[in-house]
Structures are given as structure tokens and as C-alpha cells.
mmCIF file of C-alpha atoms and ligand atoms in Angstrom:
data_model
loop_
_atom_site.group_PDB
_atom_site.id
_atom_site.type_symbol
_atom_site.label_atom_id
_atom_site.label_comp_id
_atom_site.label_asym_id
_atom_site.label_seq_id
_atom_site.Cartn_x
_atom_site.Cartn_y
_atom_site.Cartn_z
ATOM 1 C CA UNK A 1 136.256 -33.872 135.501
ATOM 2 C CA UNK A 2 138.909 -36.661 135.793
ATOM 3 C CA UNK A 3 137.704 -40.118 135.769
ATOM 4 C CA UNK A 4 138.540 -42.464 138.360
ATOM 5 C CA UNK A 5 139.858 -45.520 138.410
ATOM 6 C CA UNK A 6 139.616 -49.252 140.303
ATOM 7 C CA UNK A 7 142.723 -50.034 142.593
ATOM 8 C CA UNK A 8 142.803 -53.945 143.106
ATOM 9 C CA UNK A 9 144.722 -54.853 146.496
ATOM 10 C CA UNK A 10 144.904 -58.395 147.065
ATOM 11 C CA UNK A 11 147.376 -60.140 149.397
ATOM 12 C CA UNK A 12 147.405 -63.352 152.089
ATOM 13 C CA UNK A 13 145.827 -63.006 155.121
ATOM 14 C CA UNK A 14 148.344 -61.282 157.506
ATOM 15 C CA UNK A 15 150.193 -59.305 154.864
ATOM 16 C CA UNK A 16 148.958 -56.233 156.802
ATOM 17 C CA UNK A 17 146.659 -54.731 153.698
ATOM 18 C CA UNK A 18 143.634 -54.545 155.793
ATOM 19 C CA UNK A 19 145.907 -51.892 158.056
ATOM 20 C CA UNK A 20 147.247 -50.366 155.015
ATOM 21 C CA UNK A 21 143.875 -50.040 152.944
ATOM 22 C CA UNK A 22 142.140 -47.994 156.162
ATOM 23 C CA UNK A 23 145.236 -45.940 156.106
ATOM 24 C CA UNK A 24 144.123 -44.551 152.321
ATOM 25 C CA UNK A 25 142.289 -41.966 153.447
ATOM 26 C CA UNK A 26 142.907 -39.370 151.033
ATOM 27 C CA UNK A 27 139.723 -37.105 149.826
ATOM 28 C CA UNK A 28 139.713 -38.766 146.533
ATOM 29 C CA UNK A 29 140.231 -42.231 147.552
ATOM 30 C CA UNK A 30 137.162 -44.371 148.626
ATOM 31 C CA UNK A 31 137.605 -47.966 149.940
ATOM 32 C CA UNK A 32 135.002 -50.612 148.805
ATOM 33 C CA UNK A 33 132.720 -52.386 151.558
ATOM 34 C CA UNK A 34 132.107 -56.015 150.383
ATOM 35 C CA UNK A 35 129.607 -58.532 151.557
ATOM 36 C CA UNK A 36 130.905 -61.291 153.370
ATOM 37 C CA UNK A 37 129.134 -64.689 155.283
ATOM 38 C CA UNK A 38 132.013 -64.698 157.428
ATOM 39 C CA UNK A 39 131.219 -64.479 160.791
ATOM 40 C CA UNK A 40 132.389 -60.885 162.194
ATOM 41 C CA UNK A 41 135.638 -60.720 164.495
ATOM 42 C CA UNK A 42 134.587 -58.901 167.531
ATOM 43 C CA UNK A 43 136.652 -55.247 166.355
ATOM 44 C CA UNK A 44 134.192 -55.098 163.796
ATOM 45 C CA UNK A 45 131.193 -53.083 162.695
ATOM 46 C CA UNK A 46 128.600 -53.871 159.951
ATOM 47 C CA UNK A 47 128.822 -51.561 157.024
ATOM 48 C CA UNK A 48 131.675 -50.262 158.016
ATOM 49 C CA UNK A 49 134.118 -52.952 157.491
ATOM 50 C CA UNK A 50 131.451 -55.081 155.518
ATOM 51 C CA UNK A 51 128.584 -55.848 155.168
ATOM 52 C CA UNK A 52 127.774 -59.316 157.371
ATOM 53 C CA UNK A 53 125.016 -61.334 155.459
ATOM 54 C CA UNK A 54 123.603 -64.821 155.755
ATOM 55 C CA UNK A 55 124.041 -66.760 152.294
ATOM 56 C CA UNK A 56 120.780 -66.379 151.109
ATOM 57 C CA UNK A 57 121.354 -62.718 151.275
ATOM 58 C CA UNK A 58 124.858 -63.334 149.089
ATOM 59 C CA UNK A 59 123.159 -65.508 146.378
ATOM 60 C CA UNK A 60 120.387 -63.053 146.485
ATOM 61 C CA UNK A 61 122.690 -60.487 145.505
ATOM 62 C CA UNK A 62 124.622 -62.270 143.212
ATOM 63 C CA UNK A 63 122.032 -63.460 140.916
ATOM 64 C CA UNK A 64 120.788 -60.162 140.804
ATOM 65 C CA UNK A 65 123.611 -58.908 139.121
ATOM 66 C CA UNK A 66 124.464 -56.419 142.363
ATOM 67 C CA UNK A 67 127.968 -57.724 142.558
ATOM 68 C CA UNK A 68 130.765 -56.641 140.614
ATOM 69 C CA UNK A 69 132.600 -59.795 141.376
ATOM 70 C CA UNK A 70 132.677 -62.395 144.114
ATOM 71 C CA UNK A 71 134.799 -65.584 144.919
ATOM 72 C CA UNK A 72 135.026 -68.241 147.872
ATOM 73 C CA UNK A 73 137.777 -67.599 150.253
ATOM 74 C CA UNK A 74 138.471 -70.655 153.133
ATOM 75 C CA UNK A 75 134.586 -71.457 153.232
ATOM 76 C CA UNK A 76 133.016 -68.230 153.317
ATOM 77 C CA UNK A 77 131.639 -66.213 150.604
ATOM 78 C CA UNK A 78 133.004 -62.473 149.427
ATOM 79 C CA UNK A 79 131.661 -60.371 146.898
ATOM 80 C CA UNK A 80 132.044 -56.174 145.915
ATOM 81 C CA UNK A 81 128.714 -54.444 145.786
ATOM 82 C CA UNK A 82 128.592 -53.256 142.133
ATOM 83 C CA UNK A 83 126.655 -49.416 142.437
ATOM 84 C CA UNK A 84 129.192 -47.811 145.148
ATOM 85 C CA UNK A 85 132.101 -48.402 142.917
ATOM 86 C CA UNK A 86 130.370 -47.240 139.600
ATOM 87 C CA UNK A 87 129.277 -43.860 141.599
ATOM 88 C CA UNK A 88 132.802 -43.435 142.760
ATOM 89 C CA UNK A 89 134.584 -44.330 139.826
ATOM 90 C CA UNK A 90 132.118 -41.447 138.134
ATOM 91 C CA UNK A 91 133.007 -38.639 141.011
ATOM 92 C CA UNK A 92 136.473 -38.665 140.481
ATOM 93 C CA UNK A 93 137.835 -41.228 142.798
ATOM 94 C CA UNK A 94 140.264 -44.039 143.154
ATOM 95 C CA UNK A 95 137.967 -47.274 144.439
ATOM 96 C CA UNK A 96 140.580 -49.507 146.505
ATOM 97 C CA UNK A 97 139.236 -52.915 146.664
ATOM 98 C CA UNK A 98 140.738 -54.766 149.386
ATOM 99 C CA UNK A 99 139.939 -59.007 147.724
ATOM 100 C CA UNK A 100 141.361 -61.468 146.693
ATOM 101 C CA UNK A 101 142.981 -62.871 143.283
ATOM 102 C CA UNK A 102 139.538 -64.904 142.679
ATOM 103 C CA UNK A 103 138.415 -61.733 142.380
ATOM 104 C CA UNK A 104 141.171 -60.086 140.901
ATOM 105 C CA UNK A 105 141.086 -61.796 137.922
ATOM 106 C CA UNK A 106 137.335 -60.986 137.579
ATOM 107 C CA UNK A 107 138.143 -57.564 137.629
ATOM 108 C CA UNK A 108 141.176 -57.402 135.197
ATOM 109 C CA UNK A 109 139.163 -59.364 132.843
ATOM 110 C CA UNK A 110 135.998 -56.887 133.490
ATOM 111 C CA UNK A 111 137.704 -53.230 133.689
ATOM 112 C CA UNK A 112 140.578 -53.359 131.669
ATOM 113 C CA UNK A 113 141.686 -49.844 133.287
ATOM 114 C CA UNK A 114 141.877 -51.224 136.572
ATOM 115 C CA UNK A 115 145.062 -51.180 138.150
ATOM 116 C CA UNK A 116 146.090 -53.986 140.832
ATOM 117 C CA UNK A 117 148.947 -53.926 143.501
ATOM 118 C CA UNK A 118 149.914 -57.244 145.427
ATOM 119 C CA UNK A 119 151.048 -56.780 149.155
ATOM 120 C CA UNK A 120 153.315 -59.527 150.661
ATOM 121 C CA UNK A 121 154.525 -59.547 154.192
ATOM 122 C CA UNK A 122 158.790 -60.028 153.807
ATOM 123 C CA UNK A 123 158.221 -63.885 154.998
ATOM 124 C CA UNK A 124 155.857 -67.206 155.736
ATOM 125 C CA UNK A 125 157.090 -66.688 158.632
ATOM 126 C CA UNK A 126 156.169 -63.426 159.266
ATOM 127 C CA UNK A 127 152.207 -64.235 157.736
ATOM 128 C CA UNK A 128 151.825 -66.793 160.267
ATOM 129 C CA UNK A 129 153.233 -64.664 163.392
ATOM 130 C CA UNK A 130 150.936 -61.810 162.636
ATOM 131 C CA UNK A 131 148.117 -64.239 161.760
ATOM 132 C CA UNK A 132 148.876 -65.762 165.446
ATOM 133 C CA UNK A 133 149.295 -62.707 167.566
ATOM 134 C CA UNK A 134 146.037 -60.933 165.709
ATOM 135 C CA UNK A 135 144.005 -63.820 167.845
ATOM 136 C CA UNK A 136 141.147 -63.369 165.317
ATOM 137 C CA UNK A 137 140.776 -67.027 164.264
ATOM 138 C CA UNK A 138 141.504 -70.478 165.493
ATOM 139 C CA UNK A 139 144.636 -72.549 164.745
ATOM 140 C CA UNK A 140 142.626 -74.939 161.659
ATOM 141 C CA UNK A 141 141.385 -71.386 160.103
ATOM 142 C CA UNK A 142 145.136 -69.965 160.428
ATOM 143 C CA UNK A 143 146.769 -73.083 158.684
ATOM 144 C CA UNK A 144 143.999 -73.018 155.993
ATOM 145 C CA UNK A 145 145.079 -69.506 155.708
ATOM 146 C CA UNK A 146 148.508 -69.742 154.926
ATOM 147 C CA UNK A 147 147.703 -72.641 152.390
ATOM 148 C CA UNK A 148 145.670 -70.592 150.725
ATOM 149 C CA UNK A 149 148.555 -67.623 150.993
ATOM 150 C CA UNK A 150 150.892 -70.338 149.545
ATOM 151 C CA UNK A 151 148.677 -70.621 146.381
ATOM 152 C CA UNK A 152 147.888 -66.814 145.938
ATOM 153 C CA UNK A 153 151.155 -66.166 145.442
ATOM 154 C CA UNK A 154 151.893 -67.915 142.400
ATOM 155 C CA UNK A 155 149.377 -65.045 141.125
ATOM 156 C CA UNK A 156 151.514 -62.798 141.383
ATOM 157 C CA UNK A 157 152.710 -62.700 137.912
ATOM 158 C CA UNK A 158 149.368 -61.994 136.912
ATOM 159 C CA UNK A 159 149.766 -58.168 139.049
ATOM 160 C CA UNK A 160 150.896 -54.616 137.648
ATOM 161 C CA UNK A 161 152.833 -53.845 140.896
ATOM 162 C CA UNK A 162 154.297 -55.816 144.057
ATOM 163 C CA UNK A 163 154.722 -53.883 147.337
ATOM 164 C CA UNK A 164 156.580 -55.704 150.449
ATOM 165 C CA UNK A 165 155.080 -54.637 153.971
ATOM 166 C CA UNK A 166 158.117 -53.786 156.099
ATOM 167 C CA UNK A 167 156.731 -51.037 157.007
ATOM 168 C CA UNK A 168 153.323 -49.720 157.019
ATOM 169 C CA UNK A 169 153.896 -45.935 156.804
ATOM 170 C CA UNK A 170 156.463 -46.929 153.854
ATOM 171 C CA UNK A 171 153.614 -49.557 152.182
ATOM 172 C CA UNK A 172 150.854 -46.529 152.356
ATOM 173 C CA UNK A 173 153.069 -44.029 150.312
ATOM 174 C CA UNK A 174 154.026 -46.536 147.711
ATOM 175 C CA UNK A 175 150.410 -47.164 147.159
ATOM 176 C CA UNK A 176 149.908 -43.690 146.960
ATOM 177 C CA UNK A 177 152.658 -43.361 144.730
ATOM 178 C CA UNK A 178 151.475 -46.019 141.978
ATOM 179 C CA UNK A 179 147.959 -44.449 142.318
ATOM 180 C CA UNK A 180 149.624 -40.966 141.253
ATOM 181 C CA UNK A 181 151.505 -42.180 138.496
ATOM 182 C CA UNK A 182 148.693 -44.149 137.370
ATOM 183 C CA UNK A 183 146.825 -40.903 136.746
ATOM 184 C CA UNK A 184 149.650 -39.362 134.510
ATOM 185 C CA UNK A 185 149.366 -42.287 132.128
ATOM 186 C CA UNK A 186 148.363 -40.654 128.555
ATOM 187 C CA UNK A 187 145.200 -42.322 128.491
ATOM 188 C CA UNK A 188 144.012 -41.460 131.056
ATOM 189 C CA UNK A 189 144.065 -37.436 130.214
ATOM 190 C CA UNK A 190 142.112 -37.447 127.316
ATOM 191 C CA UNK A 191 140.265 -34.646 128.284
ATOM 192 C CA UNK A 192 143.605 -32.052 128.411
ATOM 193 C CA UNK A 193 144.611 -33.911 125.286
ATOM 194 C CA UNK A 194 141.355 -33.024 123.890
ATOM 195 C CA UNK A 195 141.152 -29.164 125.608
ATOM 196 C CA UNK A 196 145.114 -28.604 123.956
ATOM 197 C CA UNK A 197 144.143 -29.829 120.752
ATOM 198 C CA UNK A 198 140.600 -27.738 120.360
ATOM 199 C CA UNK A 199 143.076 -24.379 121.417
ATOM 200 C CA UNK A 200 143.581 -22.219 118.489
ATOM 201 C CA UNK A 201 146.291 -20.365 119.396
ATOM 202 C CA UNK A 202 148.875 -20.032 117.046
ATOM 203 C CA UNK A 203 152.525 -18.947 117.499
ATOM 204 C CA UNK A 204 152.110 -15.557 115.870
ATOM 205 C CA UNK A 205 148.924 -14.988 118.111
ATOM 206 C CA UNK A 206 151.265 -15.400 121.244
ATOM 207 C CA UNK A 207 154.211 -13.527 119.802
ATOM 208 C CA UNK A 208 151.679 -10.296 119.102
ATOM 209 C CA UNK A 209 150.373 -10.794 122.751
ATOM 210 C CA UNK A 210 153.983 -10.756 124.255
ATOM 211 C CA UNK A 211 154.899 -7.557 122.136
ATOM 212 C CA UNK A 212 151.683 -6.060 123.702
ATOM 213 C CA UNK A 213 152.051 -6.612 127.101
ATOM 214 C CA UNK A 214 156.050 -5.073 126.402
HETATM 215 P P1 5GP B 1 139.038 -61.664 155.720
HETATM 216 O O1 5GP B 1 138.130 -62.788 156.112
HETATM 217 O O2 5GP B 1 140.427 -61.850 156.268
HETATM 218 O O3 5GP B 1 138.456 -60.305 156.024
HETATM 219 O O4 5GP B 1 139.189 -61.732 154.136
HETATM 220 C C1 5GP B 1 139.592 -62.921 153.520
HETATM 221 C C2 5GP B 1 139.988 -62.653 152.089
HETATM 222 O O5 5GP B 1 138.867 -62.242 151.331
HETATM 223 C C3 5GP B 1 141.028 -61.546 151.944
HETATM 224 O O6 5GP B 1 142.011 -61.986 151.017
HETATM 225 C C4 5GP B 1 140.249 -60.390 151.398
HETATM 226 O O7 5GP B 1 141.051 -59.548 150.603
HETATM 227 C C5 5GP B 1 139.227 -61.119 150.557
HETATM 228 N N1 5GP B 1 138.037 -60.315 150.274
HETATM 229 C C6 5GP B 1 137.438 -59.392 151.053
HETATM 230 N N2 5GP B 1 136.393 -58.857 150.420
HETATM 231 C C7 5GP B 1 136.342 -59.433 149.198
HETATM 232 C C8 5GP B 1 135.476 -59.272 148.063
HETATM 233 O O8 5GP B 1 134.540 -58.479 148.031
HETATM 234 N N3 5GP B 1 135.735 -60.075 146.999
HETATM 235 C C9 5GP B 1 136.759 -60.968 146.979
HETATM 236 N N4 5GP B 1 136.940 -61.660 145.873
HETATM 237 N N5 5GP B 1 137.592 -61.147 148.015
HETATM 238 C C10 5GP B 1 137.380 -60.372 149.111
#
């Protein structure tokens, strides 16, 4: 069976990746639940969009070795619970973690197979209208927030792919797209490589079987 693979998403706050990320719904997709101190926003549901935990939980988990990475993002703490995306990664399926490039770099340095996709929104000024009309935090958490979108962004160098959110039916199929192509890399079809290679068919084998079937 074909192995998985990681799918980093990272992006500022407002560059619509949350949207995009719970529009990946394919069968052999599976999106990543973190753990988070943040305080939920009132859409949300425990272990569905994370896992809400006090910090003692966090550092609980974290110095257990249950996290495959973790980082500090505008005074809260995130982290990716480590055994979902090892069972995933095993069954066949893309793991799209939605976090940010703290994290990122964790990863690339961790899983050197993992592929990672930066989403911007097509300006600041964009970012800080949809961080506005979302309503989901207060005006000293939304200029915090674009600071820290300022500094991710120098990052993104440090990504395989960059995706602009004009539009989020056009983002979704790009994504999808890179995740394809990702899968037709060489090394990542050992397995046929190995199946062609262990075939002993030769040409005059085939040649006999044509005049057979004639
Ligand atoms: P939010 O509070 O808006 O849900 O998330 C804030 C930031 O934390 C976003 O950039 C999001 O991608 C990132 N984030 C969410 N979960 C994780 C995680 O498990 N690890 C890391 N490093 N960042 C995360």
C-alpha cells in the first residue's frame, strides 16, 4: 500500500487556510487536531477543531513526548498530537497540518518527506479586513496578529510551494493539485519500482504471447 505523507499548511491569521484546510475532505486526506490553551471562539467544538487544554495539560503532553511538534503563537500554546499522524501517515493518507512556521520548521527538520504549502491572502490589507469582519478576537489580539503575519512571511523562502487565496474554490484545487503531484515523485513509488523490476518478463516471452493470442 502507498505510504502517506505530511502536508504542512502554515499561513497568517486571516489568510483563509482554516476555510481551505476543512474544505480537504477527500477520503485519503485527514486533517490534524492540535492542542491548543487558547481560549475557544464560540463556533467551536472540542476535538473537533482542537483539542482545548489548560497548560498543565500542554506541558504534560509535551514532556511526554506525545507531540510531534509545538510552538508559541501570540501567548497561547499549540502543539500536533504525535500518534494520529503516525496512524494516518501508515493507512495511506495525506496528514494536512494546519500550524504555523514555529512548527514548520520542526517538521521539515523532523520528516524530511514532508511537503509544506504557504497560503497568503493577496494583501495586509486584506489579512486585517477578514481578521476584523471574522469578530473572533479583540482589536490588541488582531494587531498582534498581523505583526506576527508580518514576520511569518519572511519564512516563506523556507516553503516548497506558495498559494495566494483569491479564491477559495481555486486555493482548494491547487492544494489538491501539489498533493497529487507530490505522489508521482519517483521516490515516493518505490514499491512499483520494486514490483517492475522483480517482473521477469522478457521481450521474447511477450512476443510468443502476442503470436498466441493471433
Ligand atoms: P488560531 O488561534 O488562529 O486557531 O491559530 C493560531 C496559529 O497557530 C495559526 O497560525 C495556526 O496555524 C497555528 N497552529 C494551530 N495548531 C498548531 C499546532 O499544532 N502547532 C503549531 N506550531 N501551530 C499551530
Amino acid at each position: 500500500m502507498r505510504k502517506g505523507m505530511l502536508v504542512i499548511i502554515s499561513g497568517p491569521s486571516g489568510s483563509g487556510k482554516g476555510t481551505a484546510v476543512k474544505k480537504l475532505t477527500r477520503n485519503d486526506f485527514a486533517l490534524s487536531i492540535s492542542m491548543t490553551t487558547r481560549e475557544p471562539r464560540p463556533s467551536e467544538i472540542n476535538g473537533k477543531d482542537y483539542f482545548f487544554v489548560t497548560k498543565e495539560q500542554f506541558l504534560e503532553a509535551r514532556d511526554s513526548g506525545k507531540l510531534l511538534e509545538h510552538a508559541e503563537f501570540v501567548g497561547n500554546m499549540y502543539g500536533t498530537p504525535k500518534d494520529y499522524v503516525e496512524a494516518q501517515i501508515l493507512s495511506g493518507r495525506a496528514v494536512i497540518l494546519e500550524i504555523d512556521v514555529e512548527g514548520a520548521l520542526q517538521i521539515k527538520e523532523k520528516v524530511e518527506e514532508s511537503i509544506s504549502i504557504f497560503l497568503m491572502p493577496p494583501s495586509f490589507e486584506e489579512l486585517a479586513e477578514r481578521l476584523i469582519n471574522r469578530k473572533t478576537e479583540d482589536l490588541d489580539t488582531i494587531v498582534r496578529r498581523i505583526k506576527r503575519a508580518k514576520h511569518e512571511i519572511e519564512y516563506i523562502n523556507k516553503y516548497d510551494y506558495l498559494v495566494i487565496n483569491e479564491d477559495i474554490e481555486k486555493t482548494v484545487s491547487q492544494i489538491t493539485s501539489i498533493i497529487d503531484s507530490e505522489y508521482l515523485k519517483p521516490h515516493r513509488n518505490k514499491d512499483f519500482f520494486d514490483h517492475i523490476k522483480g517482473e521477469n518478463y522478457d521481450a521474447s516471452t511477450i512476443i510468443l504471447r502476442t503470436n498466441d493470442n493471433t
